[in-house]
C-alpha atoms as one frame of an Amber mdcrd trajectory, in Angstrom:
protein
  57.854-261.107 -19.194  54.120-260.373 -18.656  51.989-259.478 -21.653  51.076
-256.125 -20.079  53.400-254.136 -17.820  52.089-252.081 -14.902  52.417-248.973
 -17.090  50.380-250.670 -19.833  47.640-251.576 -17.354  47.561-248.051 -15.903
  47.249-246.645 -19.411  44.400-249.001 -20.349  42.581-248.191 -17.096  42.080
-244.629 -18.332  42.175-245.237 -22.080  39.435-247.870 -22.252  36.670-245.712
 -20.701  37.750-242.792 -22.874  37.732-244.948 -26.025  34.241-246.154 -25.157
  33.109-242.585 -24.510  34.699-241.191 -27.658  33.420-243.750 -30.144  29.874
-243.359 -28.838  29.911-239.558 -29.172  28.339-239.782 -32.674  25.419-241.675
 -31.080  23.910-238.386 -29.919  23.766-236.965 -33.432  22.502-240.291 -34.732
  19.553-240.247 -32.321  18.622-236.676 -33.265  18.846-237.626 -36.948  16.744
-240.764 -36.503  13.996-238.983 -34.544  13.853-235.841 -36.690  14.162-237.958
 -39.839  10.749-239.464 -39.099   8.972-236.102 -39.254   6.876-235.206 -42.291
   9.307-232.793 -43.973  13.029-232.929 -44.842  13.465-229.273 -43.817  13.457
-230.365 -40.164  16.355-232.745 -40.709  18.247-230.132 -42.721  17.758-227.568
 -39.966  19.022-229.922 -37.259  22.014-230.906 -39.430  23.026-227.262 -39.898
  22.415-226.501 -36.227  24.452-229.482 -35.078  27.321-228.512 -37.408  27.375
-224.918 -36.114  27.246-226.144 -32.512  30.033-228.645 -33.110  32.272-226.005
 -34.712  31.719-223.529 -31.860  32.254-226.013 -29.054  35.254-227.617 -30.781
  36.925-224.205 -30.768  36.301-224.089 -27.018  37.627-227.606 -26.455  40.743
-225.949 -25.036  38.801-225.745 -21.759  38.958-229.529 -21.410  42.524-229.874
 -22.626  44.097-227.141 -20.501  42.170-228.292 -17.427  43.468-231.847 -17.808
  47.045-230.636 -18.149  46.972-228.312 -15.147  45.044-230.785 -12.992  47.281
-233.762 -13.751  50.352-231.683 -12.893  48.824-230.641  -9.562  47.830-234.270
  -8.976  51.405-235.416  -9.601  52.798-232.688  -7.348  50.280-233.666  -4.608
  49.265-230.005  -4.280  45.633-229.600  -3.076  45.649-225.830  -3.564  46.789
-226.194  -7.176  44.121-228.870  -7.705  41.489-226.446  -6.448  42.810-223.679
  -8.710  42.860-226.052 -11.713  39.132-226.592 -11.150  37.832-223.163 -10.182
  39.654-220.932 -12.678  38.690-222.889 -15.836  35.159-223.345 -14.473  34.744
-219.586 -14.071  36.116-219.094 -17.583  33.714-221.708 -19.002  30.673-220.249
 -17.259  31.633-216.735 -18.379  32.086-217.811 -22.003  28.844-219.782 -21.854
  26.898-216.796 -20.556  28.324-214.612 -23.337  27.150-217.165 -25.913  23.672
-217.130 -24.348  23.509-213.323 -24.300  24.780-212.889 -27.872  23.353-216.062
 -29.359  21.016-214.291 -31.790  23.739-212.367 -33.689  26.008-215.426 -33.472
  23.262-217.590 -34.962  22.665-215.127 -37.797  26.406-215.028 -38.522  26.626
-218.828 -38.602  23.594-219.186 -40.867  24.834-216.494 -43.252  28.087-218.439
 -43.646  26.367-221.791 -44.190  23.603-220.581 -46.501  20.727-222.699 -47.792
  16.989-222.449 -48.360  14.947-220.119 -46.184  12.842-222.944 -44.738  15.844
-224.999 -43.673  17.626-221.981 -42.183  14.511-221.088 -40.195  14.471-224.565
 -38.643  18.193-224.244 -37.878  17.504-220.876 -36.249  14.804-222.384 -34.039
  17.102-225.261 -33.096  20.095-223.071 -32.218  18.111-220.475 -30.251  17.279
-223.217 -27.735  20.365-225.435 -28.068  22.797-222.641 -27.262  20.977-221.878
 -24.017  22.919-224.870 -22.693  26.303-223.275 -23.481  27.224-222.630 -19.803
  26.510-226.270 -18.937  28.188-227.647 -22.074  31.392-225.703 -21.460  31.363
-226.394 -17.717  31.035-230.101 -18.529  34.235-229.864 -20.586  36.037-228.487
 -17.533  34.607-231.106 -15.176  35.578-233.900 -17.567  39.092-232.469 -17.902
  39.494-232.164 -14.131  38.172-235.662 -13.397  40.458-237.067 -16.080  43.389
-235.163 -14.566  42.835-236.834 -11.172  42.500-240.161 -13.045  38.853-240.797
 -12.154  38.488-243.460 -14.849  34.711-243.954 -14.569  33.888-240.268 -15.022
  33.650-240.127 -18.834  31.461-243.231 -19.017  29.096-242.048 -16.275  28.749
-238.575 -17.765  28.235-240.009 -21.243  25.576-242.513 -20.161  23.638-239.932
 -18.150  23.694-237.377 -20.953  22.905-239.740 -23.812  20.198-241.805 -22.121
  18.373-238.717 -20.874  18.733-237.077 -24.283  17.275-240.108 -26.058  14.293
-240.322 -23.692  13.590-236.590 -23.927  14.045-236.653 -27.714  11.359-239.296
 -28.076   9.000-237.561 -25.648   9.403-233.956 -26.822   9.695-234.591 -30.571
   7.485-237.614 -31.126   5.166-237.297 -28.128   4.639-233.544 -27.778   5.344
-232.800 -31.480   7.814-230.009 -30.677   9.862-230.833 -33.795  13.339-229.236
 -33.912  12.680-227.214 -30.763  12.056-230.487 -28.945  15.370-231.943 -30.111
  17.218-228.809 -28.993  15.441-228.707 -25.632  16.191-232.392 -25.021  19.913
-231.798 -25.521  19.901-228.642 -23.388  18.184-230.381 -20.466  20.555-233.354
 -20.779  23.572-231.006 -20.635  22.391-229.391 -17.392  21.577-232.800 -15.883
  25.068-233.998 -16.812  26.503-230.909 -15.123  24.749-231.797 -11.854  26.067
-235.361 -11.999  29.560-234.105 -12.810  29.518-231.692  -9.868  28.522-234.586
  -7.616  31.494-236.617  -8.834  33.826-233.651  -8.376  32.553-233.150  -4.817
  33.439-236.750  -4.012  37.006-236.280  -5.271  37.375-232.980  -3.400  36.556
-234.732  -0.127  38.997-237.572  -0.854  41.778-235.129  -1.752  41.213-232.958
   1.315  40.241-229.862  -0.649  38.132-227.641   1.591  35.479-225.070   0.743
  37.885-222.384   1.983  40.449-223.483  -0.635  37.826-223.328  -3.377  36.709
-219.819  -2.374  40.240-218.454  -2.780  41.212-220.621  -5.766  39.990-218.090
  -8.353  43.005-215.910  -7.518  46.441-216.809  -8.774  48.212-217.048 -12.102
  45.157-216.444 -14.299  47.334-215.070 -17.096  48.999-218.450 -17.524  45.602
-220.093 -17.982  44.500-217.476 -20.516  47.751-217.757 -22.492  47.530-221.555
 -22.520  43.912-221.468 -23.653  44.716-218.897 -26.354  47.421-221.126 -27.825
  45.275-224.269 -27.752  42.323-222.393 -29.264  44.469-221.208 -32.184  45.649
-224.792 -32.619  42.040-226.000 -32.640  41.071-223.340 -35.179  43.817-224.453
 -37.583  42.725-228.064 -37.108  39.100-227.187 -37.891  40.084-225.180 -40.965
  42.156-228.024 -42.414  39.431-230.614 -41.938  36.856-228.147 -43.249  39.011
-227.673 -46.342  38.654-231.383 -47.116  34.906-230.860 -47.549  35.276-227.583
 -49.469  37.849-228.871 -51.971  36.051-232.202 -52.229  32.906-230.328 -53.286
  34.896-228.624 -56.051  35.882-232.052 -57.362  32.235-233.032 -57.774  29.152
-234.067 -55.835  30.096-237.761 -55.928  33.568-237.011 -54.558  32.307-234.924
 -51.645  29.771-237.656 -50.825  32.439-240.372 -50.930  34.787-238.305 -48.787
  32.009-237.884 -46.209  31.669-241.682 -46.038  35.426-242.215 -45.751  35.743
-239.388 -43.226  33.292-241.298 -41.024  35.804-244.145 -40.908  38.683-241.777
 -40.144  36.673-239.997 -37.440  35.811-243.302 -35.768  39.498-244.278 -35.776
  40.560-240.886 -34.414  37.981-241.050 -31.609  39.283-244.469 -30.572  42.971
-243.516 -30.686  42.233-240.259 -28.869  41.295-242.416 -25.881  44.995-243.223
 -25.549  45.876-239.549 -26.005  43.599-238.616 -23.086  45.230-241.272 -20.908
  48.663-239.967 -21.894  47.573-236.430 -20.929  46.693-237.551 -17.411  49.692
-239.816 -16.803  52.298-237.585 -18.448  50.908-234.562 -16.590  51.187-236.486
 -13.331  54.801-237.340 -14.155  55.429-233.701 -15.107  54.011-232.471 -11.795
  56.170-234.949  -9.881  59.200-234.105 -12.083  59.603-237.847 -12.667  61.454
-238.472 -15.929  61.468-242.262 -15.636  57.699-242.283 -15.103  57.275-240.098
 -18.184  59.279-242.530 -20.322  57.221-245.442 -18.971  54.032-243.654 -20.008
  55.372-242.889 -23.478  56.631-246.413 -24.154  53.379-247.965 -22.914  51.371
-245.596 -25.110  53.482-246.403 -28.172  53.058-250.141 -27.606  49.333-250.186
 -26.938  48.139-247.415 -29.267  50.488-248.653 -31.987  48.899-252.114 -31.846
  45.387-250.639 -31.978  46.341-248.420 -34.946  47.717-251.455 -36.792  44.511
-253.344 -35.975  42.436-250.567 -37.551  44.713-250.588 -40.603  44.307-254.358
 -40.955  40.516-254.186 -40.549  40.225-251.480 -43.206  42.577-253.380 -45.535
  40.517-256.579 -45.309  36.996-255.280 -44.750  37.191-251.698 -46.054  34.919
-252.296 -49.039  32.342-254.043 -46.849  32.376-251.176 -44.338  31.792-248.695
 -47.158  28.849-250.825 -48.323  27.340-250.541 -44.835  27.686-246.751 -44.904
  26.166-246.200 -48.362  23.889-248.339 -50.511  24.576-246.398 -53.727  26.622
-248.575 -56.140  28.322-245.609 -57.826  29.548-244.277 -54.471  30.721-247.726
 -53.401  32.762-248.113 -56.583  34.274-244.653 -56.240  35.057-245.166 -52.542
  36.953-248.370 -53.310  39.610-246.247 -55.045  40.353-244.338 -51.839  39.925
-246.977 -49.102  43.708-247.454 -49.123  44.028-244.080 -47.386  41.992-245.427
 -44.458  44.575-248.199 -44.141  47.473-245.744 -44.063  46.083-242.890 -41.957
  45.685-244.696 -38.582  49.357-245.699 -38.651  50.419-242.166 -39.607  48.053
-240.322 -37.268  48.477-242.277 -34.040  51.794-240.581 -33.240  50.461-237.026
 -33.423  47.544-238.018 -31.159  49.913-239.452 -28.539  52.335-236.534 -28.736
  49.424-234.126 -28.359  48.717-235.926 -25.090  52.321-235.521 -23.938  52.347
-231.800 -24.695  48.930-231.176 -23.125  50.115-232.943 -19.975  53.090-230.571
 -19.898  50.815-227.587 -20.757  53.076-226.647 -23.687  50.362-224.888 -25.655
  52.626-222.569 -27.665  54.632-225.472 -29.076  51.427-227.330 -29.967  50.194
-224.204 -31.758  53.449-223.854 -33.690  53.438-227.525 -34.645  49.883-227.234
 -35.934  50.857-224.147 -37.955  53.701-226.063 -39.643  51.341-228.938 -40.431
  48.631-226.584 -41.735  51.071-224.842 -44.098  52.252-228.238 -45.356  48.618
-229.259 -45.859  47.966-226.118 -47.916  51.077-226.638 -50.054  50.135-230.262
 -50.759  46.742-229.076 -52.018  48.599-227.578 -54.984  48.794-231.143 -56.309
  44.996-231.386 -56.617  44.880-230.562 -60.368  47.214-233.507 -61.014  46.211
-236.031 -58.347  42.527-235.190 -57.939  40.910-236.615 -54.810  44.040-238.654
 -54.060  45.781-235.293 -53.645  43.231-234.300 -51.015  43.833-237.450 -48.983
  47.586-237.057 -49.483  47.331-233.550 -48.014  45.538-234.981 -44.985  48.233
-237.644 -44.568  50.963-234.980 -44.781  49.056-232.881 -42.234  48.913-235.726
 -39.695  52.514-236.768 -40.350  53.913-233.255 -39.935  51.993-232.745 -36.704
  53.606-235.850 -35.257  57.054-235.219 -36.714  57.300-231.597 -35.557  56.162
-232.468 -32.021  58.613-235.392 -31.946  61.489-233.082 -32.897  60.535-230.612
 -30.140  60.129-233.401 -27.574  63.500-234.942 -28.497  65.253-231.571 -28.219
  63.783-230.956 -24.765  64.734-234.431 -23.608  68.335-234.082 -24.802  68.676
-230.661 -23.156  66.946-231.727 -19.915  64.497-228.858 -20.407  61.147-230.716
 -20.520  60.405-229.997 -16.852  61.479-226.347 -16.971
């Protein structure tokens, strides 16, 4: 028996570029931090940090644009339906551009709302305001890029994420150095660099989409009429995934909030450990993205055997990678912490909680993969309900904080990931037994 089956190879063909893309996402923030961190005042770095956090929260809520597009596109791809492929591109793209324009038009009150929630010194907030007033001008491009990435992933264009990432990041780095260090534009330069990079990435993405449209025989006439159709289904799907994303954001935000209540050292240690968890999640999400595309294709073709092949391949490959992360953290966890912080007191405190980084990849991998299955089937309502169950369980586990301290916080996160996977598995198993997955 070969080491890798054809299903394994097909999964890796999409997963590997997505893993590479995902784990290098933090590079963009790292470059901004490194460049701004060399300016003559810490208020600049504080302003960019707040601005980047607000931007990340807003765009993460709108990540449903990428997820729903991948699901609808992969189904159309599996069904070999050019008209549905065109609709899966045009409708979300119109929605993304509309939402982006609204953010641009109302960015000033949105910025003031975000800054009032975050709080901080007047000088830092002023720098954040300057950063966001320029950064959010790229909202139409940023959201459109989510749609283009989702569509290209849905048609299994494996190189797309890497190309888009390289174009955006390289241009951003060059512009960062020129505008911030060369022209001394400070935080405005960092924001402008990112905005220009987003629009440049959009142009490259449109070029890649055009190539696929020609290959798939999708004409301009199809695109012009593709806006019409079942728009309500798209809106309902996006509503459900957005609510799911909101619950996800709130639970991870609660880790920081409750960690801060346990002390400044605890919140600092949790930030270090969360970096490890985030890196792991980004890597394993590469498999989830591949599952979205392949399971959606199987869903569109109504091919149950293909769907099982995808699931088994994902369990084998992602399971091995999750175990590898667990082993690395078990053996080298303390050394990794030492690379992330040079403060001895934080290193000693972090050593108490490194065990959670060993456990969480093995617990979390299943909810990532099942998310991919449900996105491919565009079952947004069930994903929302599963997330609600997990969020309630997370909140109930937090009641143990007075007894367990910071261990209780990490336990709540483990319960959250486990319940997401378990609830989706129960739903998936019920559908499979009742032959209702393709209905």
